XYZ file of C-alpha atoms in Angstrom:
271
model
C 135.502 77.418 112.036
C 133.923 79.274 109.368
C 134.868 78.010 105.830
C 136.194 80.494 103.311
C 133.702 81.979 100.795
C 134.538 81.122 97.173
C 135.841 84.719 96.750
C 138.227 84.168 99.682
C 139.298 80.751 98.572
C 140.009 82.244 94.901
C 142.015 84.932 96.226
C 144.405 82.499 98.205
C 145.192 80.816 94.972
C 145.678 84.022 92.825
C 147.222 86.484 95.190
C 146.857 90.125 93.957
C 148.471 93.286 95.331
C 149.291 96.510 93.683
C 152.411 98.317 94.887
C 154.003 101.512 93.654
C 152.006 101.411 90.508
C 152.571 97.700 89.901
C 149.994 95.070 89.864
C 151.416 91.939 91.083
C 149.654 88.672 90.274
C 151.140 85.401 91.790
C 149.484 81.974 91.185
C 149.653 80.211 94.455
C 148.945 76.582 93.965
C 152.536 75.227 94.691
C 151.336 71.557 95.403
C 149.812 71.511 92.030
C 152.904 73.413 90.237
C 150.352 76.269 89.743
C 148.291 74.402 87.105
C 145.369 76.804 86.215
C 141.761 75.807 87.192
C 138.856 77.323 85.146
C 138.109 79.619 88.156
C 141.800 80.928 88.301
C 141.731 81.453 84.730
C 138.630 83.717 84.760
C 139.975 85.560 87.766
C 143.435 85.931 85.774
C 141.177 87.554 83.082
C 139.469 89.734 85.215
C 142.813 91.182 86.973
C 144.219 91.745 83.401
C 141.125 93.475 82.102
C 141.095 95.672 85.475
C 144.848 96.652 85.049
C 144.036 97.957 81.519
C 141.351 100.372 83.066
C 142.774 101.204 86.411
C 144.895 104.493 86.085
C 146.568 103.234 89.475
C 148.067 100.443 87.556
C 150.891 101.048 85.177
C 152.485 97.587 84.928
C 151.976 94.145 85.752
C 154.015 91.237 87.062
C 152.873 87.645 86.538
C 154.624 85.128 88.570
C 154.105 81.860 90.809
C 155.143 80.310 94.041
C 157.139 77.144 94.617
C 158.898 75.388 91.869
C 156.246 75.895 89.157
C 155.569 79.184 87.218
C 152.413 77.418 85.721
C 152.080 73.617 84.645
C 149.250 74.449 82.334
C 145.440 73.714 82.516
C 144.484 71.666 85.451
C 142.837 68.539 84.037
C 142.375 66.754 87.042
C 139.329 68.739 88.152
C 137.669 68.550 84.725
C 134.137 67.075 84.663
C 133.628 63.400 83.734
C 133.670 62.945 79.695
C 130.078 62.994 78.383
C 128.893 62.355 74.810
C 130.927 64.924 72.976
C 128.912 67.326 70.360
C 130.531 68.603 67.398
C 132.610 71.854 68.187
C 132.702 71.248 71.881
C 136.530 71.218 72.182
C 136.842 74.343 69.787
C 134.510 75.970 71.865
C 136.136 75.257 75.103
C 139.627 76.422 73.705
C 138.203 79.515 72.293
C 136.310 80.346 75.450
C 139.269 79.278 77.785
C 142.849 79.158 77.001
C 142.540 81.638 74.035
C 140.817 84.129 76.174
C 143.572 84.022 78.819
C 146.308 84.563 76.272
C 144.470 87.399 74.453
C 144.077 89.080 77.744
C 147.688 89.126 78.379
C 148.359 90.212 74.683
C 145.577 93.034 74.802
C 146.324 94.334 78.333
C 147.149 98.038 78.133
C 149.879 97.843 80.545
C 153.195 96.310 80.108
C 153.139 92.753 81.261
C 156.232 91.067 82.811
C 156.487 87.277 83.154
C 158.748 86.334 86.187
C 159.030 82.671 85.553
C 160.137 81.235 89.010
C 160.144 77.615 87.884
C 158.748 75.129 85.429
C 156.347 76.663 82.646
C 154.646 73.789 80.649
C 151.964 73.714 78.146
C 149.487 76.704 78.691
C 151.841 77.798 81.503
C 154.653 78.346 78.934
C 152.375 80.372 76.348
C 151.115 82.303 79.177
C 154.704 83.338 79.825
C 155.622 83.966 76.220
C 152.568 86.042 75.569
C 153.941 88.686 78.130
C 155.736 91.515 76.931
C 159.110 90.775 78.773
C 160.229 87.410 80.197
C 162.313 87.272 83.189
C 163.532 83.696 84.245
C 165.070 82.123 87.190
C 168.155 80.049 86.413
C 166.148 76.829 87.599
C 163.073 77.578 85.246
C 162.323 75.171 82.318
C 159.905 75.554 79.593
C 158.211 72.497 78.124
C 155.907 72.279 75.034
C 154.247 69.326 76.906
C 151.402 68.589 74.581
C 152.966 66.024 72.222
C 153.637 63.992 75.394
C 149.906 63.692 75.880
C 148.901 63.176 72.283
C 147.596 66.640 72.017
C 147.913 69.515 69.663
C 149.404 72.917 71.130
C 146.569 75.297 72.470
C 146.768 78.712 74.165
C 148.307 80.270 71.308
C 151.298 78.191 71.132
C 151.660 77.879 67.352
C 150.979 81.563 67.072
C 153.314 82.661 69.699
C 156.327 80.398 69.432
C 157.160 80.557 65.694
C 157.194 84.524 65.958
C 159.978 84.162 68.662
C 162.141 81.300 67.257
C 161.164 80.884 63.673
C 159.304 77.998 62.357
C 161.923 75.414 62.578
C 163.047 75.692 66.143
C 159.108 76.070 67.171
C 158.647 72.609 65.276
C 161.421 71.126 67.251
C 160.225 72.267 70.663
C 156.749 71.131 69.910
C 157.345 67.803 68.023
C 159.781 66.503 70.703
C 158.511 68.187 73.707
C 161.806 68.308 75.680
C 162.472 70.511 78.572
C 164.238 73.751 77.803
C 166.173 75.154 80.306
C 166.236 78.998 80.797
C 169.434 79.577 79.433
C 168.715 77.975 76.207
C 165.393 79.665 76.198
C 167.414 82.971 76.303
C 169.594 81.743 73.505
C 166.461 81.289 71.484
C 164.870 84.510 72.226
C 162.134 83.366 74.348
C 163.592 84.932 77.388
C 164.733 88.507 77.919
C 166.990 87.877 80.766
C 168.063 84.816 83.121
C 168.850 85.664 86.855
C 169.690 83.774 89.917
C 166.669 82.598 91.527
C 167.088 84.563 94.685
C 167.279 87.643 92.427
C 164.095 87.239 90.111
C 161.720 89.107 92.592
C 164.076 91.896 92.889
C 164.748 92.283 89.114
C 161.065 91.959 88.424
C 160.393 94.726 90.664
C 162.918 96.929 89.342
C 161.889 96.482 85.789
C 158.212 96.763 86.565
C 158.726 99.947 88.730
C 160.855 101.511 85.883
C 157.989 100.933 83.465
C 155.367 102.098 85.887
C 157.281 105.432 86.044
C 157.160 105.826 82.189
C 154.637 107.247 79.785
C 151.926 104.887 80.395
C 149.735 105.392 77.129
C 152.899 105.588 75.057
C 153.921 102.261 76.336
C 150.429 100.950 75.366
C 150.514 102.235 71.949
C 154.055 100.865 71.535
C 152.849 97.366 72.572
C 149.895 97.495 70.313
C 152.092 98.696 67.240
C 154.632 95.799 67.809
C 151.908 93.243 68.067
C 150.073 94.416 65.122
C 153.228 94.774 62.976
C 153.432 90.964 62.924
C 150.040 90.422 61.193
C 150.339 93.580 58.665
C 152.269 94.559 55.817
C 154.285 98.037 55.546
C 151.580 100.448 54.313
C 149.288 99.132 57.163
C 152.033 99.112 59.913
C 153.072 102.688 58.891
C 149.466 103.967 58.949
C 149.113 102.261 62.495
C 152.235 104.226 63.676
C 151.085 107.514 62.419
C 147.814 106.929 64.098
C 149.329 105.862 67.276
C 151.593 108.965 67.280
C 148.755 111.336 66.575
C 146.807 110.003 69.523
C 149.657 109.848 71.852
C 150.460 113.569 71.186
C 147.182 114.579 72.962
C 148.469 112.841 76.148
C 149.887 115.064 79.110
C 152.875 112.694 79.433
C 153.922 113.381 75.753
C 153.951 117.058 76.568
C 155.893 116.568 79.570
C 158.297 114.605 77.701
C 158.835 117.297 75.065
C 158.955 119.655 77.550
C 161.514 117.969 79.699
C 163.560 117.587 76.724
C 163.564 121.374 75.874
C 164.170 122.423 79.696
C 166.985 119.895 80.025
C 165.477 118.145 82.888
C 164.315 114.394 83.811
C 160.681 114.106 82.639
C 158.202 113.154 85.444
C 155.395 110.848 83.917
C 151.944 110.773 85.448
C 150.506 108.069 83.252
C 147.891 110.410 81.672
């Protein structure tokens, strides 16, 4: 029997399909609770970059198989420790976990996390970086770093306070307790909690609704919201005006205005 090529092996642990304008990215290492290896991380980044550039993709869903959405970075396959050079760890974080989270935040298509189970460590931050978060009732979120004597990485200390406020973020990070999906929704980490059996159906409905929308307007809206957290009012207002100027050159913007005037539903093409 012929062994699978590295590409085939990678495709088996990160499933990818595009259907009705939606790019479905599924982590598929259920025995490892979908902990992410370096190769998987690079593949995820590539798929998200491709989604930005591909006009056939107008929304992205990120999910997992089995009982885990993502248990964080897979440390079991890490190379044996060698003599550490100053800056090695910082370079590893910048080139690894932070690049993955940035790929989600910078993706020009809306990204939905369909959290099917445990989201721990980097896996929790991967979900929180998404634009919309759906969670199954059985899902839990865990800031697991403190349990291992580690500092949060993958943008956790950036993402979490912006969603919950600093005191709640510190509570979650200081204690590392498992946060049930319903509590995560109450704290603002999750948009909607649904029965486990309804997660894929709900994610599809949300994603296909986004995929039928004005794609560039959605991308510009995402960028405006993200940058608003970093800027004061003058910069935010200037960015808003520039985004509107850019968006009005798109076919979809003209379609939206024409449809309103003609009193008919708009038909957006993502152009």
